[in-house]
Coordinates of C-alpha atoms in Angstrom, one line a residue:
M178 CA 78.5 48.8 138.8
E179 CA 77.3 52.2 140.2
V180 CA 79.5 55.1 139.2
T181 CA 79.6 58.2 141.3
A182 CA 79.9 61.8 140.2
A183 CA 83.4 62.0 141.7
E184 CA 84.5 59.2 139.5
L185 CA 83.1 60.8 136.4
H186 CA 84.9 64.1 137.1
T187 CA 88.4 63.1 138.3
G188 CA 90.4 65.8 140.1
R189 CA 87.2 67.4 141.6
T190 CA 86.0 67.1 145.1
L191 CA 82.1 67.4 145.6
R192 CA 80.8 68.8 148.8
P193 CA 77.6 67.5 150.4
R194 CA 74.6 69.9 149.8
A195 CA 73.6 71.7 153.0
E196 CA 70.3 71.1 154.5
K197 CA 67.5 73.7 153.8
M198 CA 67.4 76.2 156.7
P199 CA 64.2 77.4 158.0
K200 CA 63.2 81.1 157.3
M201 CA 63.9 83.4 160.2
V202 CA 60.8 85.3 161.4
T203 CA 61.1 88.2 163.9
S204 CA 59.1 88.3 167.0
A205 CA 57.3 91.4 166.0
T206 CA 56.4 89.9 162.6
K207 CA 55.2 86.7 164.2
Q208 CA 53.0 88.5 166.6
Y209 CA 51.5 90.8 163.9
C210 CA 50.8 87.7 161.7
D211 CA 49.3 85.8 164.6
E212 CA 46.9 88.7 165.3
L213 CA 45.8 88.7 161.8
D214 CA 45.3 84.9 161.8
S215 CA 43.3 85.1 165.0
N216 CA 41.0 87.8 163.6
P217 CA 40.3 86.7 160.0
L218 CA 38.0 89.0 158.0
E219 CA 34.5 87.7 157.3
E220 CA 33.6 87.2 153.8
E221 CA 31.0 90.0 154.0
D222 CA 33.6 92.4 155.3
R223 CA 36.0 91.5 152.4
M224 CA 33.3 92.4 149.9
K225 CA 33.1 96.0 151.4
I226 CA 36.7 96.8 150.5
P227 CA 36.5 99.3 147.6
K228 CA 38.4 98.4 144.5
P229 CA 39.5 100.8 141.9
R230 CA 37.3 101.1 138.8
H231 CA 40.3 101.1 136.5
K232 CA 42.8 98.5 135.9
T233 CA 45.6 101.0 135.6
V234 CA 46.6 102.5 139.0
L235 CA 49.1 105.3 138.5
L236 CA 51.1 106.5 141.5
N237 CA 51.9 110.1 142.0
N238 CA 55.6 109.6 141.7
K239 CA 58.4 107.2 142.2
K240 CA 59.2 108.6 145.6
A241 CA 55.7 108.0 146.9
A242 CA 55.8 104.4 145.5
R243 CA 59.1 103.6 147.3
K244 CA 57.8 105.2 150.6
R245 CA 54.6 103.0 150.2
D246 CA 56.7 99.8 149.6
T247 CA 59.0 100.4 152.5
K248 CA 56.1 101.0 154.9
A249 CA 54.4 97.8 153.9
A250 CA 57.7 95.8 154.2
T251 CA 58.1 96.9 157.9
C252 CA 54.7 95.5 158.8
P253 CA 53.1 98.7 160.3
D254 CA 50.6 98.9 163.0
P255 CA 47.5 97.0 161.9
D256 CA 45.2 99.7 163.3
E257 CA 46.8 102.4 161.1
D258 CA 44.6 103.5 158.1
F259 CA 46.2 102.8 154.8
P260 CA 45.7 105.6 152.2
L261 CA 43.8 104.5 149.1
P262 CA 45.7 104.7 145.8
K263 CA 44.7 107.7 143.6
I264 CA 43.0 106.8 140.4
K265 CA 43.8 108.7 137.3
G266 CA 41.5 108.8 134.3
P267 CA 42.5 107.5 130.8
S268 CA 45.7 108.6 129.4
K269 CA 45.9 111.7 127.3
G270 CA 44.5 111.4 123.9
T271 CA 41.9 108.7 124.8
G272 CA 38.2 109.5 125.3
T273 CA 36.5 112.9 125.3
K274 CA 37.2 115.6 127.8
N275 CA 33.8 115.2 129.3
Q276 CA 34.2 111.4 129.7
K277 CA 37.5 111.9 131.6
A278 CA 36.1 114.6 133.9
R279 CA 33.1 112.4 134.7
L280 CA 35.2 109.3 135.2
I281 CA 37.5 111.1 137.7
N282 CA 34.7 112.8 139.5
D283 CA 32.8 109.5 139.8
D284 CA 35.9 107.8 141.4
A285 CA 36.4 110.7 143.8
E286 CA 32.8 110.3 145.1
F287 CA 33.2 106.5 145.3
F288 CA 36.2 106.7 147.5
D289 CA 35.5 109.5 149.9
G290 CA 31.7 109.4 149.9
Q291 CA 31.5 113.0 149.0
P292 CA 30.1 114.7 145.9
P293 CA 32.7 116.4 143.7
K294 CA 33.5 120.0 144.8
K295 CA 32.0 122.9 142.9
K296 CA 34.1 125.3 141.0
R297 CA 35.0 128.1 143.4
K298 CA 33.6 131.4 142.4
R299 CA 36.2 134.1 141.9
A300 CA 36.1 137.2 144.0
P301 CA 35.7 140.5 142.1
K302 CA 39.0 142.2 141.3
T303 CA 39.8 145.4 143.1
E304 CA 39.9 148.3 140.7
P305 CA 43.5 149.8 140.3
V306 CA 44.1 153.5 141.0
Y307 CA 44.0 155.4 137.7
A308 CA 46.1 158.4 136.9
I309 CA 43.5 160.9 135.4
P310 CA 45.0 163.7 133.4
E311 CA 43.8 167.3 133.9
V312 CA 41.5 168.9 131.3
E313 CA 41.4 172.3 129.8
R314 CA 38.4 174.3 131.3
K315 CA 36.0 175.7 128.8
E316 CA 32.8 177.8 129.0
T317 CA 29.2 177.2 127.8
T318 CA 25.7 178.3 128.6
F319 CA 24.4 174.8 127.9
R320 CA 22.7 173.2 131.0
G321 CA 20.8 170.4 129.4
R322 CA 21.2 166.6 129.8
L323 CA 24.1 164.6 128.4
G324 CA 23.7 161.0 127.6
Y325 CA 25.7 158.0 126.2
A326 CA 24.8 155.1 123.9
C327 CA 24.5 151.3 124.2
L328 CA 26.6 150.2 127.2
N329 CA 28.6 151.3 130.2
T330 CA 32.3 150.5 129.9
I331 CA 33.0 150.4 133.6
L332 CA 30.1 147.9 134.3
R333 CA 30.7 145.9 131.1
N334 CA 34.4 145.3 131.9
K335 CA 33.9 144.2 135.5
K336 CA 36.1 141.2 136.5
P337 CA 35.5 138.2 136.8
A338 CA 33.3 138.1 133.6
D339 CA 30.2 136.7 135.3
E340 CA 30.1 140.0 137.3
A341 CA 29.9 142.1 134.1
V342 CA 26.7 144.2 133.7
F343 CA 25.3 144.8 130.2
C344 CA 22.1 144.6 128.2
S345 CA 23.2 143.3 124.8
R346 CA 23.3 139.5 125.2
T347 CA 22.4 138.1 121.9
C348 CA 22.4 134.8 120.0
R349 CA 22.1 133.5 116.5
I350 CA 19.0 131.7 115.1
A351 CA 20.9 128.5 115.0
T352 CA 21.4 128.8 118.8
I353 CA 17.7 129.4 119.3
K354 CA 17.0 126.2 117.5
K355 CA 19.5 124.3 119.5
N356 CA 18.8 125.6 123.0
G357 CA 15.0 126.4 122.7
I358 CA 13.0 129.6 123.1
E359 CA 13.0 129.4 126.9
W360 CA 16.8 129.8 127.0
V361 CA 16.5 132.9 124.8
K362 CA 13.9 134.3 127.1
D363 CA 16.3 133.9 129.9
L364 CA 18.9 136.0 128.0
G365 CA 16.2 138.7 127.7
R366 CA 15.4 138.7 131.4
R367 CA 19.0 139.1 132.3
N368 CA 19.3 142.0 129.9
V369 CA 16.4 143.8 131.5
E370 CA 17.6 143.0 135.0
D371 CA 21.0 144.5 134.2
M372 CA 19.4 147.7 132.9
L373 CA 18.3 148.4 136.6
K374 CA 21.9 148.3 137.7
I375 CA 22.9 150.7 134.8
I376 CA 20.2 153.2 135.7
E377 CA 21.3 153.1 139.3
W378 CA 25.0 153.8 138.2
N379 CA 23.7 156.6 135.9
E380 CA 21.8 158.2 138.8
E381 CA 24.8 158.1 141.1
N382 CA 26.9 159.8 138.4
I383 CA 24.2 162.3 137.3
I384 CA 23.7 160.9 133.7
R385 CA 20.0 160.9 133.0
N386 CA 19.7 160.6 129.2
V387 CA 20.5 157.0 128.0
P388 CA 19.3 155.1 125.0
I389 CA 18.6 151.5 125.8
C390 CA 19.8 148.7 123.6
I391 CA 18.0 145.6 124.8
P392 CA 18.1 143.1 121.8
R393 CA 14.9 142.4 120.2
T394 CA 13.0 139.1 120.5
F395 CA 12.6 136.4 117.8
G396 CA 9.1 135.2 117.0
Y397 CA 7.5 135.8 120.4
S398 CA 5.9 138.6 122.5
L399 CA 7.6 140.6 125.3
D400 CA 4.8 139.7 127.7
Y401 CA 7.1 137.0 129.3
C402 CA 9.2 139.8 130.9
A403 CA 6.6 142.5 131.2
P404 CA 7.0 142.8 135.0
A405 CA 10.7 143.3 134.7
L406 CA 10.3 145.9 132.0
A407 CA 7.8 147.7 134.1
E408 CA 10.3 147.8 136.9
V409 CA 12.9 149.4 134.7
G410 CA 10.5 152.0 133.5
A411 CA 9.4 152.8 137.0
L412 CA 13.0 153.3 138.2
A413 CA 13.8 155.5 135.2
N414 CA 10.6 157.6 135.8
K415 CA 11.4 157.9 139.4
Y416 CA 14.9 159.4 138.7
G417 CA 13.7 161.4 135.7
H418 CA 15.9 159.5 133.2
R419 CA 15.1 159.6 129.5
L420 CA 15.2 156.2 127.7
T421 CA 15.2 156.1 123.9
V422 CA 15.9 153.4 121.3
H423 CA 17.6 153.4 117.9
P424 CA 16.6 150.4 115.8
G425 CA 19.4 149.1 113.6
Q426 CA 20.4 150.0 110.0
F427 CA 18.2 147.3 108.5
T428 CA 15.1 149.3 109.4
Q429 CA 14.3 150.6 105.8
L430 CA 10.9 152.2 105.5
G431 CA 11.8 153.4 102.0
S432 CA 12.9 150.0 100.5
P433 CA 11.4 149.0 97.2
R434 CA 11.0 145.4 98.6
D435 CA 7.9 144.6 100.5
S436 CA 9.6 142.0 102.6
V437 CA 12.1 144.6 103.9
V438 CA 9.4 147.1 104.7
K439 CA 7.3 144.5 106.6
A440 CA 10.3 143.4 108.6
S441 CA 11.1 147.0 109.3
I442 CA 7.6 147.6 110.7
R443 CA 7.9 144.5 112.9
E444 CA 11.2 145.9 114.3
L445 CA 9.5 149.2 115.1
E446 CA 6.5 147.5 116.6
Y447 CA 8.8 145.5 118.9
H448 CA 10.5 148.6 120.2
A449 CA 7.3 150.4 120.7
Q450 CA 6.0 147.5 122.6
M451 CA 9.0 147.4 124.9
L452 CA 8.7 151.2 125.6
N453 CA 4.9 150.8 126.3
L454 CA 5.5 148.0 128.7
M455 CA 8.1 150.1 130.5
G456 CA 5.5 152.8 130.9
I457 CA 7.8 155.4 129.2
G458 CA 6.1 158.7 128.1
P459 CA 6.4 160.5 124.7
D460 CA 10.0 161.4 125.3
G461 CA 10.9 157.8 124.8
V462 CA 11.3 158.1 120.9
M463 CA 12.5 155.6 118.3
I464 CA 15.2 157.1 116.0
I465 CA 15.8 155.8 112.5
H466 CA 17.7 157.0 109.5
G467 CA 16.2 157.5 106.1
G468 CA 18.1 154.4 104.8
G469 CA 19.2 153.7 101.3
V470 CA 18.5 155.8 98.1
Y471 CA 18.2 152.8 95.8
G472 CA 19.4 154.7 92.9
D473 CA 16.5 157.3 93.1
K474 CA 16.4 159.4 96.3
E475 CA 13.1 161.1 95.5
A476 CA 11.4 157.8 94.8
A477 CA 12.8 156.5 98.2
L478 CA 11.6 159.5 100.1
A479 CA 8.1 159.0 98.6
R480 CA 8.1 155.4 99.8
I481 CA 9.1 156.5 103.3
R482 CA 6.2 159.1 103.3
K483 CA 3.8 156.4 102.1
T484 CA 4.9 153.8 104.7
V485 CA 4.6 156.2 107.6
E486 CA 1.2 157.5 106.5
E487 CA -0.5 154.2 105.5
D488 CA 1.3 151.3 107.2
L489 CA 2.7 152.3 110.6
P490 CA 0.4 151.6 113.6
K491 CA -0.4 154.8 115.6
D492 CA 1.7 153.9 118.7
V493 CA 4.7 153.3 116.4
R494 CA 4.1 156.6 114.5
D495 CA 3.8 158.5 117.8
R496 CA 7.3 157.6 118.8
L497 CA 9.0 157.8 115.4
V498 CA 11.7 160.4 114.8
L499 CA 14.1 160.7 111.9
E500 CA 17.9 161.4 111.9
N501 CA 20.2 162.8 109.2
D502 CA 23.1 160.5 108.2
E503 CA 26.5 161.1 106.8
L504 CA 26.1 159.5 103.3
C505 CA 22.6 159.4 102.0
Y506 CA 20.1 161.9 103.6
N507 CA 21.1 165.2 105.0
A508 CA 18.9 167.3 107.1
A509 CA 17.5 169.3 104.2
D510 CA 16.4 166.0 102.6
L511 CA 14.4 164.9 105.6
L512 CA 13.0 168.2 106.9
P513 CA 10.1 168.4 104.3
I514 CA 8.8 165.0 105.3
C515 CA 9.3 165.7 109.0
E516 CA 7.3 169.0 108.8
E517 CA 4.6 167.4 106.5
L518 CA 4.1 164.3 108.6
D519 CA 4.8 166.0 112.0
I520 CA 7.8 163.7 112.7
P521 CA 10.6 165.4 114.6
L522 CA 14.2 165.3 113.4
V523 CA 17.1 164.4 115.6
F524 CA 20.0 166.6 114.3
D525 CA 23.4 164.9 114.2
H526 CA 26.2 167.4 114.3
H527 CA 28.9 164.9 113.1
H528 CA 26.8 163.7 110.2
D529 CA 26.0 167.3 109.2
V530 CA 29.7 168.0 109.0
L531 CA 30.2 165.0 106.6
N532 CA 27.0 165.4 104.6
P533 CA 25.9 169.1 105.1
S534 CA 22.7 170.7 104.0
P535 CA 23.8 173.2 101.3
D536 CA 21.3 176.0 102.1
L537 CA 20.7 175.4 105.8
T538 CA 22.9 176.2 108.8
P539 CA 22.7 174.0 111.9
S540 CA 21.0 176.8 113.8
E541 CA 18.2 177.0 111.1
I542 CA 17.8 173.2 111.1
I543 CA 17.6 173.1 114.9
A544 CA 15.1 175.9 115.0
R545 CA 12.7 174.2 112.4
T546 CA 12.8 170.8 114.0
N547 CA 12.4 172.2 117.6
V548 CA 9.0 173.6 116.4
I549 CA 7.9 170.1 115.7
F550 CA 9.3 168.8 119.0
A551 CA 7.2 171.5 120.8
R552 CA 4.1 170.8 118.9
R553 CA 4.3 167.1 119.7
G554 CA 5.2 167.7 123.4
I555 CA 8.6 166.0 123.1
K556 CA 11.8 167.3 124.6
P557 CA 14.3 168.2 121.8
K558 CA 17.2 165.8 121.2
Q559 CA 20.4 165.9 119.3
H560 CA 23.5 163.7 118.6
L561 CA 27.1 164.7 119.0
S562 CA 30.3 163.0 118.0
E563 CA 33.6 163.8 116.4
P564 CA 35.9 162.1 113.9
R565 CA 39.1 160.6 115.2
E566 CA 42.3 162.4 115.1
G567 CA 44.2 162.0 111.8
A568 CA 41.2 160.8 109.9
V569 CA 41.2 162.1 106.3
T570 CA 38.8 160.1 104.0
V571 CA 35.1 160.0 104.6
M572 CA 35.1 156.4 105.7
E573 CA 37.8 157.2 108.3
R574 CA 36.0 160.4 109.5
R575 CA 32.7 158.3 109.9
A576 CA 34.5 156.5 112.8
H577 CA 33.6 158.1 116.1
A578 CA 36.4 159.4 118.3
D579 CA 36.7 157.9 121.8
R580 CA 35.6 161.3 123.3
C581 CA 34.4 164.7 122.3
Q582 CA 36.5 167.8 123.1
R583 CA 33.9 170.5 122.5
L584 CA 30.3 171.3 122.5
P585 CA 28.7 172.8 119.2
E586 CA 28.2 176.5 119.0
A587 CA 24.6 176.1 117.8
L588 CA 23.5 174.1 120.8
P589 CA 20.5 175.4 122.6
D590 CA 20.7 175.9 126.4
D591 CA 18.2 173.3 127.4
M592 CA 17.8 170.1 125.5
D593 CA 19.1 166.5 125.5
L594 CA 22.4 165.8 123.8
M595 CA 23.5 162.2 123.1
I596 CA 27.2 161.7 123.1
E597 CA 28.0 159.0 120.4
A598 CA 31.6 158.2 121.5
K599 CA 33.6 154.9 121.9
D600 CA 34.2 155.7 125.6
K601 CA 30.5 155.9 126.4
E602 CA 30.1 157.2 129.9
Q603 CA 33.7 158.3 130.0
A604 CA 32.9 160.7 127.1
V605 CA 30.0 162.2 129.2
L606 CA 32.1 162.6 132.3
H607 CA 34.9 164.1 130.2
L608 CA 32.6 166.9 129.0
Y609 CA 31.3 167.3 132.5
R610 CA 34.9 168.1 133.6
L611 CA 35.7 170.3 130.5
Y612 CA 32.6 172.6 131.0
N613 CA 32.0 172.1 134.7
L614 CA 28.5 170.8 133.9
Q615 CA 28.1 168.4 136.8
P616 CA 30.3 167.2 139.8
V617 CA 32.2 164.0 138.9
I618 CA 33.1 161.1 141.1
H619 CA 36.7 160.5 140.7
A620 CA 36.5 156.8 141.1
S621 CA 34.3 156.6 138.1
L622 CA 37.0 158.2 135.8
R623 CA 39.2 156.2 133.5
P624 CA 42.1 157.6 131.5
P625 CA 41.7 158.0 127.7
A626 CA 43.5 155.6 125.3
S627 CA 46.9 156.8 124.0
I628 CA 46.2 155.5 120.4
Q629 CA 42.9 155.6 118.5
T630 CA 42.3 153.5 115.4
K631 CA 40.6 155.2 112.4
E632 CA 38.9 152.0 111.2
T633 CA 35.1 151.6 111.3
K634 CA 33.8 148.5 112.9
G635 CA 30.5 146.5 112.9
P636 CA 28.8 144.2 110.4
K637 CA 29.8 144.6 106.8
S638 CA 27.8 143.8 103.7
H639 CA 29.1 141.2 101.3
R640 CA 26.5 142.0 98.6
K641 CA 28.0 143.2 95.3
T642 CA 26.4 146.3 94.0
G643 CA 26.3 147.5 90.4
P644 CA 28.3 150.3 89.1
N645 CA 25.2 152.7 89.0
K646 CA 24.0 151.9 92.5
D647 CA 24.8 154.0 95.5
S648 CA 27.7 152.5 97.4
F649 CA 25.8 152.9 100.7
E650 CA 22.9 151.0 99.3
G651 CA 24.7 147.7 99.5
A652 CA 25.1 148.1 103.3
L653 CA 21.5 149.0 103.9
A654 CA 19.3 147.6 101.3
L655 CA 19.6 144.0 102.4
D656 CA 16.4 142.0 103.2
A657 CA 15.8 142.3 106.9
D658 CA 14.5 138.7 107.1
A659 CA 17.6 137.3 105.6
N660 CA 19.7 139.3 107.9
L661 CA 18.1 138.1 111.1
D662 CA 20.5 135.2 111.1
A663 CA 23.5 137.5 110.6
L664 CA 22.5 139.8 113.4
G665 CA 21.4 137.2 115.9
L666 CA 18.6 139.0 117.9
G667 CA 19.7 142.3 116.6
V668 CA 20.7 145.3 118.7
G669 CA 19.3 148.8 118.5
T670 CA 22.0 151.2 119.1
E671 CA 22.8 154.9 119.1
E672 CA 25.8 154.6 116.9

């Protein structure tokens, strides 16, 4: 006997199941679908549809996702172009930065058929209008040339950074080994090319006495940039600018170590070669200090005399001048060698204040060294700087002030005076205004800093010296070969 479900569940009434209703399709949808069916894509055309390279497709935001879903559900016009989904690279924390950037750029080129856009070059920033304070007017009979050392702060600080102009691009020996010598030569060319711009700026601002500080090369000749150097020299000679060099403190002609002396001679040979390739006359001198005393000043002076007489090539000796320093050799220590070997002395007023010559006044020193300058046919040259305000100790007073506030009393009327100050060209323009030496372009002026630090900067020696050794020896008596790596390509400066 067949039992129904109603009999099994007494008290319940079962309704018959309704028949399955057909799905309702609107006329617009039916027409759109019919058109798609009547124009099926060929297999070849389907293969041309680009597919994302990544499995993960990330939408910009939920709002865009909802908008896209709504648009697809309403069956839009088949002729309308659908935007391709944006592809995002791997999530943060996976892969290297270069891999992510390359992945995204490749996809962009894949979808739009265009190469990735290059980074837009920033436009130079407009200089602000500076408030320049007035200066106290002073009198002098000096009418010589003023100069500044190493770099031009206005050109060096131009924005954006790739617009900056300077001649002190350097690198370490490890970088040379990594990038190759041609990469280093390119740095040298850029240094020389920027020197042309600095000379043009100096001429416009009537500054015609500038020491150049183009870093020295490493293991190769300067012939590769001889044409560019000749162009710099021709421009300087055209305007009547004086270019000089000051090799670094590791140039030690009186060192007891042969390796240091040989490296020092190579350094001087490089600078002489550079000046020769520029076509600079005898006024293009190379200025060095006496160096370390190595526990016996007289023995060190004897080694300097011997090295100059016996080891220096003639073109190097013809450009060599000595300078008194603030710790080891005062002017009285060096004048006997200068007069004996016919080497001029560049008198540094700041160093003479810190390390004076007991029995010689600045006027007497200047008179004796100017005799040598005249005999050699070289225009006399001196250095001027001042300690920073509030400096007390010798080490604090060694640090140069941002600007000089006076000219020395013993200054001859016609000679070249190098201003060794932190504000570089601004220090020269400041003296122009103080003493009415030259007209000044107001747009070239910058206000002085309100606070000056008394700290000395630059490379410090980590070599420990014995209790009986001169404290300055540790900073100067290092092996020049060993310090090539510490100094990169080295920079000859006037500070």
